[in-house]
Amino acid sequence: MENKTQEEASTIKVSSLTCIDLANPNFQQSAVSLKQSKKFFALPLEEKMKVLRNEKHRGYSPVLDQILDPENQVDGDYKESFFIGIEVVLPGWRATMEKYHQEALRVCKALARLLALALDLDTNYFDKPEMLGNPIAVMRLLRYEGMSDPLKGIFGCGAHSDYGMLTLLATDSVTGLQICKDKDVKPRKWEYVPSIKGAYIVNLGDLLERWSNGIFKSTLHRVLGNGQDRYSIPFFIEPSHDCLVECLPTCQSENNLPKYPAIKCSTFLTQRYQQSHVNLSIYKQP
């Protein structure tokens, strides 16, 4: 667990991270989706538990269901979430979320083409059917609660990197998200990421780090609660279940051998989800 010396050494400041400005009116759908998200989380717990997540991690997860940084957390994350994948009876729910999903997917595919160029690949390299031509694309509605205290191991969301290729993040105006720009340096230095109206935050994921042989590092991040409810919608894009993720040809050489073994996307994701979530059996009534 973090001690006081480490926490003081990791001075908290506002990150200079550049957000991608998507102020085009077509992308204001995120505000509508956040509003719909608040309606869902305002439902009584017994109603939300009717759509409890399934074995494929689609559906509702209550507070403390996930623990992302067990070395530094005494409990799970002080957040509740909903992975889009099963129906919820709310007016406008399906139409709102489907429209947002389509726009976010389009943006992520455009970003993937830029990444391909940066890695000296053909622009459409990641559009192959086994990659993003048939992707896993999931939205997660999130509500954070409570007051975090890193010295006591209490976090809105423990330190972690996302599992897939890219995450497109829409947030409200409540501060809380922090990133660590160099996750290999100890003690870690955490910086707040400002909320910019009309912009998304883009996190790089673990599978992109593996593909690029470490050229692109996945974004280590966490959330500290400040006593206010905080809402966000991460949109995760990952290659198809059967995609074999291995070092890209332009990211290796005789002097720069692959750092990560090849792994099937579904295997990697299943391992990561199982490691971070409590077993569903604890929710079953005797």
C-alpha atoms as a printed R data frame, in Angstrom:
    type eleno elety resid chain resno       x       y       z
1   ATOM     1    CA   MET     A     1   0.000   0.000   0.000
2   ATOM     2    CA   GLU     A     2   1.204   3.511  -0.706
3   ATOM     3    CA   ASN     A     3   2.964   5.161   2.217
4   ATOM     4    CA   LYS     A     4   3.041   8.834   3.060
5   ATOM     5    CA   THR     A     5   6.557   9.389   1.702
6   ATOM     6    CA   GLN     A     6   5.627   7.951  -1.673
7   ATOM     7    CA   GLU     A     7   2.414   9.930  -1.819
8   ATOM     8    CA   GLU     A     8   4.167  13.189  -1.004
9   ATOM     9    CA   ALA     A     9   6.879  12.444  -3.559
10  ATOM    10    CA   SER     A    10   4.281  11.891  -6.258
11  ATOM    11    CA   THR     A    11   3.125  15.483  -6.386
12  ATOM    12    CA   ILE     A    12  -0.379  15.744  -7.782
13  ATOM    13    CA   LYS     A    13  -0.726  18.274 -10.566
14  ATOM    14    CA   VAL     A    14  -2.844  18.782 -13.649
15  ATOM    15    CA   SER     A    15  -1.590  16.738 -16.564
16  ATOM    16    CA   SER     A    16  -0.538  18.390 -19.804
17  ATOM    17    CA   LEU     A    17  -2.008  15.406 -21.620
18  ATOM    18    CA   THR     A    18  -3.475  16.530 -24.912
19  ATOM    19    CA   CYS     A    19  -7.108  15.514 -25.348
20  ATOM    20    CA   ILE     A    20  -8.536  14.957 -28.779
21  ATOM    21    CA   ASP     A    21 -10.920  17.785 -29.566
22  ATOM    22    CA   LEU     A    22 -14.157  16.366 -30.885
23  ATOM    23    CA   ALA     A    23 -16.311  19.443 -30.510
24  ATOM    24    CA   ASN     A    24 -18.223  18.717 -33.695
25  ATOM    25    CA   PRO     A    25 -21.990  18.723 -32.924
26  ATOM    26    CA   ASN     A    26 -22.221  15.091 -34.040
27  ATOM    27    CA   PHE     A    27 -20.294  14.108 -30.933
28  ATOM    28    CA   GLN     A    28 -22.529  15.857 -28.406
29  ATOM    29    CA   GLN     A    29 -24.264  12.486 -28.125
30  ATOM    30    CA   SER     A    30 -21.953  11.830 -25.161
31  ATOM    31    CA   ALA     A    31 -23.839  14.397 -23.062
32  ATOM    32    CA   VAL     A    32 -27.138  12.692 -23.858
33  ATOM    33    CA   SER     A    33 -25.670   9.294 -22.991
34  ATOM    34    CA   LEU     A    34 -24.318  10.581 -19.665
35  ATOM    35    CA   LYS     A    35 -27.773  11.910 -18.807
36  ATOM    36    CA   GLN     A    36 -29.327   8.534 -19.582
37  ATOM    37    CA   SER     A    37 -26.626   6.853 -17.512
38  ATOM    38    CA   LYS     A    38 -27.538   8.955 -14.466
39  ATOM    39    CA   LYS     A    39 -31.162   7.818 -14.801
40  ATOM    40    CA   PHE     A    40 -30.118   4.191 -14.677
41  ATOM    41    CA   PHE     A    41 -27.884   4.558 -11.625
42  ATOM    42    CA   ALA     A    42 -30.661   6.439  -9.819
43  ATOM    43    CA   LEU     A    43 -32.797   3.287  -9.881
44  ATOM    44    CA   PRO     A    44 -33.161   1.281  -6.626
45  ATOM    45    CA   LEU     A    45 -30.432  -1.310  -6.140
46  ATOM    46    CA   GLU     A    46 -32.912  -4.186  -6.366
47  ATOM    47    CA   GLU     A    47 -33.937  -2.998  -9.853
48  ATOM    48    CA   LYS     A    48 -30.350  -2.742 -11.040
49  ATOM    49    CA   MET     A    49 -29.528  -6.184  -9.634
50  ATOM    50    CA   LYS     A    50 -32.157  -7.652 -11.971
51  ATOM    51    CA   VAL     A    51 -29.678  -7.034 -14.793
52  ATOM    52    CA   LEU     A    52 -26.595  -8.237 -12.894
53  ATOM    53    CA   ARG     A    53 -23.632  -8.904 -15.172
54  ATOM    54    CA   ASN     A    54 -23.414 -12.318 -16.765
55  ATOM    55    CA   GLU     A    55 -20.431 -14.616 -17.283
56  ATOM    56    CA   LYS     A    56 -19.433 -12.530 -20.296
57  ATOM    57    CA   HIS     A    57 -19.344  -9.392 -18.132
58  ATOM    58    CA   ARG     A    58 -22.341  -7.738 -19.774
59  ATOM    59    CA   GLY     A    59 -24.739  -6.015 -17.409
60  ATOM    60    CA   TYR     A    60 -24.679  -4.354 -13.993
61  ATOM    61    CA   SER     A    61 -21.805  -4.477 -11.482
62  ATOM    62    CA   PRO     A    62 -22.429  -3.059  -7.983
63  ATOM    63    CA   VAL     A    63 -20.010  -1.056  -5.845
64  ATOM    64    CA   LEU     A    64 -16.909  -3.068  -4.771
65  ATOM    65    CA   ASP     A    65 -17.497  -5.682  -7.512
66  ATOM    66    CA   GLN     A    66 -14.119  -4.966  -9.089
67  ATOM    67    CA   ILE     A    67 -10.669  -4.543  -7.543
68  ATOM    68    CA   LEU     A    68  -8.068  -3.340 -10.027
69  ATOM    69    CA   ASP     A    69  -5.079  -2.690  -7.759
70  ATOM    70    CA   PRO     A    70  -5.151  -5.330  -4.993
71  ATOM    71    CA   GLU     A    71  -1.681  -4.405  -3.742
72  ATOM    72    CA   ASN     A    72  -2.884  -0.919  -2.809
73  ATOM    73    CA   GLN     A    73  -6.623  -1.391  -2.196
74  ATOM    74    CA   VAL     A    74  -8.266  -2.634   0.988
75  ATOM    75    CA   ASP     A    75 -11.646  -3.025  -0.721
76  ATOM    76    CA   GLY     A    76 -12.891  -3.026  -4.290
77  ATOM    77    CA   ASP     A    77 -13.503   0.058  -6.432
78  ATOM    78    CA   TYR     A    78 -16.056   2.536  -5.105
79  ATOM    79    CA   LYS     A    79 -17.954   2.567  -8.366
80  ATOM    80    CA   GLU     A    80 -20.911   0.863  -9.968
81  ATOM    81    CA   SER     A    81 -21.093   0.155 -13.668
82  ATOM    82    CA   PHE     A    82 -23.105  -1.226 -16.528
83  ATOM    83    CA   PHE     A    83 -21.562  -2.954 -19.524
84  ATOM    84    CA   ILE     A    84 -23.858  -2.473 -22.510
85  ATOM    85    CA   GLY     A    85 -25.027  -5.805 -23.824
86  ATOM    86    CA   ILE     A    86 -28.421  -6.578 -22.265
87  ATOM    87    CA   GLU     A    87 -31.613  -4.566 -22.230
88  ATOM    88    CA   VAL     A    88 -32.668  -2.147 -19.534
89  ATOM    89    CA   VAL     A    89 -36.200  -0.759 -19.443
90  ATOM    90    CA   LEU     A    90 -35.624   2.988 -19.613
91  ATOM    91    CA   PRO     A    91 -37.217   5.437 -22.072
92  ATOM    92    CA   GLY     A    92 -34.876   6.089 -24.977
93  ATOM    93    CA   TRP     A    93 -32.205   3.745 -23.611
94  ATOM    94    CA   ARG     A    94 -31.595   1.610 -26.689
95  ATOM    95    CA   ALA     A    95 -31.729   4.407 -29.277
96  ATOM    96    CA   THR     A    96 -29.479   6.700 -27.227
97  ATOM    97    CA   MET     A    97 -26.815   4.108 -26.535
98  ATOM    98    CA   GLU     A    98 -26.805   2.618 -30.030
99  ATOM    99    CA   LYS     A    99 -26.257   6.034 -31.595
100 ATOM   100    CA   TYR     A   100 -23.410   6.772 -29.203
101 ATOM   101    CA   HIS     A   101 -21.895   3.320 -29.808
102 ATOM   102    CA   GLN     A   102 -21.879   3.863 -33.587
103 ATOM   103    CA   GLU     A   103 -20.197   7.271 -33.328
104 ATOM   104    CA   ALA     A   104 -17.602   6.096 -30.825
105 ATOM   105    CA   LEU     A   105 -16.747   3.065 -32.953
106 ATOM   106    CA   ARG     A   106 -16.234   5.277 -35.994
107 ATOM   107    CA   VAL     A   107 -13.881   7.539 -34.061
108 ATOM   108    CA   CYS     A   108 -11.877   4.611 -32.677
109 ATOM   109    CA   LYS     A   109 -11.398   3.127 -36.145
110 ATOM   110    CA   ALA     A   110 -10.183   6.504 -37.407
111 ATOM   111    CA   LEU     A   111  -7.691   6.674 -34.532
112 ATOM   112    CA   ALA     A   112  -6.522   3.136 -35.330
113 ATOM   113    CA   ARG     A   113  -5.667   4.250 -38.863
114 ATOM   114    CA   LEU     A   114  -3.503   7.049 -37.456
115 ATOM   115    CA   LEU     A   115  -1.758   4.557 -35.193
116 ATOM   116    CA   ALA     A   116  -1.121   2.296 -38.170
117 ATOM   117    CA   LEU     A   117   0.627   5.117 -39.999
118 ATOM   118    CA   ALA     A   118   2.695   5.904 -36.896
119 ATOM   119    CA   LEU     A   119   3.849   2.262 -36.857
120 ATOM   120    CA   ASP     A   120   4.840   2.337 -40.567
121 ATOM   121    CA   LEU     A   121   1.912   0.130 -41.541
122 ATOM   122    CA   ASP     A   122  -0.673   0.543 -44.265
123 ATOM   123    CA   THR     A   123  -3.430   2.941 -43.223
124 ATOM   124    CA   ASN     A   124  -6.059   0.200 -43.175
125 ATOM   125    CA   TYR     A   125  -3.871  -2.433 -41.531
126 ATOM   126    CA   PHE     A   126  -6.074  -2.751 -38.436
127 ATOM   127    CA   ASP     A   127  -9.253  -2.943 -40.549
128 ATOM   128    CA   LYS     A   128  -8.631  -6.645 -41.248
129 ATOM   129    CA   PRO     A   129 -11.573  -8.911 -40.271
130 ATOM   130    CA   GLU     A   130  -9.583 -10.606 -37.491
131 ATOM   131    CA   MET     A   131  -8.641  -7.231 -36.033
132 ATOM   132    CA   LEU     A   132 -11.014  -4.254 -36.088
133 ATOM   133    CA   GLY     A   133 -13.031  -5.399 -39.081
134 ATOM   134    CA   ASN     A   134 -15.039  -7.460 -36.597
135 ATOM   135    CA   PRO     A   135 -14.085  -5.893 -33.270
136 ATOM   136    CA   ILE     A   136 -15.159  -6.313 -29.685
137 ATOM   137    CA   ALA     A   137 -16.604  -2.866 -28.988
138 ATOM   138    CA   VAL     A   138 -18.092  -2.340 -25.543
139 ATOM   139    CA   MET     A   139 -19.479   0.660 -23.669
140 ATOM   140    CA   ARG     A   140 -19.364   0.866 -19.899
141 ATOM   141    CA   LEU     A   141 -21.484   3.310 -17.929
142 ATOM   142    CA   LEU     A   142 -19.797   4.296 -14.666
143 ATOM   143    CA   ARG     A   143 -20.767   6.101 -11.476
144 ATOM   144    CA   TYR     A   144 -18.117   6.785  -8.834
145 ATOM   145    CA   GLU     A   145 -18.990   7.613  -5.257
146 ATOM   146    CA   GLY     A   146 -17.418   8.518  -1.931
147 ATOM   147    CA   MET     A   147 -14.168  10.106  -0.798
148 ATOM   148    CA   SER     A   148 -10.930   8.365  -1.743
149 ATOM   149    CA   ASP     A   149  -7.880   8.129   0.497
150 ATOM   150    CA   PRO     A   150  -4.811   6.522  -1.150
151 ATOM   151    CA   LEU     A   151  -3.020   6.283   2.213
152 ATOM   152    CA   LYS     A   152  -5.848   4.062   3.477
153 ATOM   153    CA   GLY     A   153  -6.188   2.078   0.246
154 ATOM   154    CA   ILE     A   154  -9.546   3.612  -0.699
155 ATOM   155    CA   PHE     A   155 -10.004   4.449  -4.386
156 ATOM   156    CA   GLY     A   156 -12.851   5.239  -6.724
157 ATOM   157    CA   CYS     A   157 -10.947   3.057  -9.164
158 ATOM   158    CA   GLY     A   158  -7.619   1.374  -8.486
159 ATOM   159    CA   ALA     A   159  -4.564   1.901 -10.673
160 ATOM   160    CA   HIS     A   160  -4.716  -0.125 -13.876
161 ATOM   161    CA   SER     A   161  -4.337  -0.011 -17.638
162 ATOM   162    CA   ASP     A   162  -7.158  -0.945 -19.987
163 ATOM   163    CA   TYR     A   163  -7.000  -4.375 -21.548
164 ATOM   164    CA   GLY     A   164  -7.732  -3.739 -25.222
165 ATOM   165    CA   MET     A   165  -6.388  -1.515 -27.994
166 ATOM   166    CA   LEU     A   166  -7.985   1.877 -27.353
167 ATOM   167    CA   THR     A   167 -10.417   3.463 -24.928
168 ATOM   168    CA   LEU     A   168 -12.463   6.528 -25.828
169 ATOM   169    CA   LEU     A   169 -13.559   8.218 -22.612
170 ATOM   170    CA   ALA     A   170 -16.386  10.715 -22.130
171 ATOM   171    CA   THR     A   171 -16.645  12.310 -18.690
172 ATOM   172    CA   ASP     A   172 -18.679  14.855 -16.796
173 ATOM   173    CA   SER     A   173 -17.060  17.956 -15.259
174 ATOM   174    CA   VAL     A   174 -16.147  16.315 -11.925
175 ATOM   175    CA   THR     A   175 -12.379  15.978 -11.423
176 ATOM   176    CA   GLY     A   176 -11.007  12.603 -10.415
177 ATOM   177    CA   LEU     A   177  -9.164  10.863 -13.251
178 ATOM   178    CA   GLN     A   178  -5.391  10.640 -12.836
179 ATOM   179    CA   ILE     A   179  -2.686   9.196 -15.070
180 ATOM   180    CA   CYS     A   180   0.871   8.069 -14.442
181 ATOM   181    CA   LYS     A   181   2.949   8.958 -17.487
182 ATOM   182    CA   ASP     A   182   5.807   6.571 -16.639
183 ATOM   183    CA   LYS     A   183   4.443   3.431 -15.009
184 ATOM   184    CA   ASP     A   184   7.907   1.863 -14.686
185 ATOM   185    CA   VAL     A   185   9.262   4.570 -12.356
186 ATOM   186    CA   LYS     A   186   8.819   4.268  -8.577
187 ATOM   187    CA   PRO     A   187   7.359   6.015  -6.706
188 ATOM   188    CA   ARG     A   188   4.690   6.707  -9.275
189 ATOM   189    CA   LYS     A   189   3.788  10.313 -10.060
190 ATOM   190    CA   TRP     A   190   0.090  10.949 -10.585
191 ATOM   191    CA   GLU     A   191  -1.386  13.850 -12.520
192 ATOM   192    CA   TYR     A   192  -5.009  14.926 -12.833
193 ATOM   193    CA   VAL     A   193  -6.464  14.899 -16.333
194 ATOM   194    CA   PRO     A   194  -8.645  17.983 -16.883
195 ATOM   195    CA   SER     A   195 -12.153  17.622 -18.233
196 ATOM   196    CA   ILE     A   196 -12.394  19.569 -21.488
197 ATOM   197    CA   LYS     A   197 -15.851  20.295 -22.856
198 ATOM   198    CA   GLY     A   198 -16.346  18.880 -26.333
199 ATOM   199    CA   ALA     A   199 -13.341  16.558 -26.068
200 ATOM   200    CA   TYR     A   200 -12.749  12.891 -25.404
201 ATOM   201    CA   ILE     A   201  -9.822  11.387 -23.522
202 ATOM   202    CA   VAL     A   202  -8.054   8.553 -25.313
203 ATOM   203    CA   ASN     A   203  -6.289   5.820 -23.336
204 ATOM   204    CA   LEU     A   204  -3.998   3.303 -25.010
205 ATOM   205    CA   GLY     A   205  -4.521  -0.321 -24.001
206 ATOM   206    CA   ASP     A   206  -2.417  -3.374 -23.177
207 ATOM   207    CA   LEU     A   207  -3.030  -5.124 -26.497
208 ATOM   208    CA   LEU     A   208  -1.682  -2.110 -28.395
209 ATOM   209    CA   GLU     A   209   1.432  -2.215 -26.204
210 ATOM   210    CA   ARG     A   210   1.888  -5.885 -27.092
211 ATOM   211    CA   TRP     A   211   1.264  -5.289 -30.799
212 ATOM   212    CA   SER     A   212   3.733  -2.385 -30.911
213 ATOM   213    CA   ASN     A   213   6.379  -4.181 -28.815
214 ATOM   214    CA   GLY     A   214   6.251  -1.411 -26.253
215 ATOM   215    CA   ILE     A   215   6.536   1.501 -28.691
216 ATOM   216    CA   PHE     A   216   3.109   2.584 -27.447
217 ATOM   217    CA   LYS     A   217   2.673   2.129 -23.695
218 ATOM   218    CA   SER     A   218  -0.734   1.413 -22.206
219 ATOM   219    CA   THR     A   219  -2.034   4.256 -20.044
220 ATOM   220    CA   LEU     A   220  -1.819   3.612 -16.307
221 ATOM   221    CA   HIS     A   221  -4.678   5.474 -14.633
222 ATOM   222    CA   ARG     A   222  -6.883   5.588 -11.539
223 ATOM   223    CA   VAL     A   223  -9.792   7.595 -10.146
224 ATOM   224    CA   LEU     A   224  -9.909   9.429  -6.823
225 ATOM   225    CA   GLY     A   225 -13.335  10.293  -5.453
226 ATOM   226    CA   ASN     A   226 -13.839  13.736  -3.915
227 ATOM   227    CA   GLY     A   227 -17.239  13.161  -2.310
228 ATOM   228    CA   GLN     A   228 -19.206  14.056  -5.444
229 ATOM   229    CA   ASP     A   229 -20.845  11.532  -7.729
230 ATOM   230    CA   ARG     A   230 -18.787  11.286 -10.913
231 ATOM   231    CA   TYR     A   231 -20.063   9.821 -14.188
232 ATOM   232    CA   SER     A   232 -18.122   8.642 -17.218
233 ATOM   233    CA   ILE     A   233 -18.536   6.403 -20.276
234 ATOM   234    CA   PRO     A   234 -15.468   4.528 -21.479
235 ATOM   235    CA   PHE     A   235 -15.776   2.915 -24.904
236 ATOM   236    CA   PHE     A   236 -13.391  -0.013 -25.317
237 ATOM   237    CA   ILE     A   237 -12.321  -1.305 -28.720
238 ATOM   238    CA   GLU     A   238 -10.527  -4.628 -29.009
239 ATOM   239    CA   PRO     A   239  -9.727  -6.994 -31.885
240 ATOM   240    CA   SER     A   240 -11.970  -9.973 -32.589
241 ATOM   241    CA   HIS     A   241 -12.077 -12.845 -30.100
242 ATOM   242    CA   ASP     A   242  -9.989 -15.093 -32.371
243 ATOM   243    CA   CYS     A   243  -7.299 -12.521 -33.188
244 ATOM   244    CA   LEU     A   244  -3.768 -13.692 -32.360
245 ATOM   245    CA   VAL     A   245  -2.071 -10.637 -30.898
246 ATOM   246    CA   GLU     A   246   1.658 -10.756 -31.606
247 ATOM   247    CA   CYS     A   247   4.424  -8.267 -32.327
248 ATOM   248    CA   LEU     A   248   3.796  -6.351 -35.535
249 ATOM   249    CA   PRO     A   249   6.374  -6.813 -38.342
250 ATOM   250    CA   THR     A   250   7.416  -3.163 -38.270
251 ATOM   251    CA   CYS     A   251   8.005  -3.222 -34.514
252 ATOM   252    CA   GLN     A   252  10.717  -5.871 -34.340
253 ATOM   253    CA   SER     A   253  14.199  -6.504 -35.695
254 ATOM   254    CA   GLU     A   254  17.310  -8.555 -34.945
255 ATOM   255    CA   ASN     A   255  18.205  -6.020 -32.285
256 ATOM   256    CA   ASN     A   256  14.647  -5.561 -31.035
257 ATOM   257    CA   LEU     A   257  13.057  -8.954 -30.560
258 ATOM   258    CA   PRO     A   258   9.408  -9.357 -29.499
259 ATOM   259    CA   LYS     A   259   8.990  -8.625 -25.776
260 ATOM   260    CA   TYR     A   260   5.626 -10.355 -25.369
261 ATOM   261    CA   PRO     A   261   4.532 -13.866 -26.378
262 ATOM   262    CA   ALA     A   262   1.678 -14.162 -28.856
263 ATOM   263    CA   ILE     A   263  -1.718 -14.599 -27.221
264 ATOM   264    CA   LYS     A   264  -5.282 -15.014 -28.435
265 ATOM   265    CA   CYS     A   265  -7.392 -11.948 -27.714
266 ATOM   266    CA   SER     A   266 -10.193 -13.881 -25.993
267 ATOM   267    CA   THR     A   267  -7.683 -15.672 -23.738
268 ATOM   268    CA   PHE     A   268  -6.026 -12.439 -22.690
269 ATOM   269    CA   LEU     A   269  -9.299 -10.625 -21.969
270 ATOM   270    CA   THR     A   270 -10.784 -13.548 -20.043
271 ATOM   271    CA   GLN     A   271  -7.727 -13.739 -17.821
272 ATOM   272    CA   ARG     A   272  -7.815 -10.024 -17.045
273 ATOM   273    CA   TYR     A   273 -11.549  -9.912 -16.302
274 ATOM   274    CA   GLN     A   274 -11.383 -12.939 -14.025
275 ATOM   275    CA   GLN     A   275  -8.467 -11.462 -12.099
276 ATOM   276    CA   SER     A   276 -10.243  -8.190 -11.343
277 ATOM   277    CA   HIS     A   277 -13.876  -9.141 -10.627
278 ATOM   278    CA   VAL     A   278 -15.455 -10.948  -7.704
279 ATOM   279    CA   ASN     A   279 -17.051 -14.299  -8.403
280 ATOM   280    CA   LEU     A   280 -20.707 -14.059  -9.405
281 ATOM   281    CA   SER     A   281 -21.590 -16.733  -6.867
282 ATOM   282    CA   ILE     A   282 -21.412 -14.204  -4.008
283 ATOM   283    CA   TYR     A   283 -24.587 -12.565  -5.363
284 ATOM   284    CA   LYS     A   284 -26.603 -15.749  -5.344
285 ATOM   285    CA   GLN     A   285 -29.097 -15.971  -2.502
286 ATOM   286    CA   PRO     A   286 -28.902 -19.157  -0.387
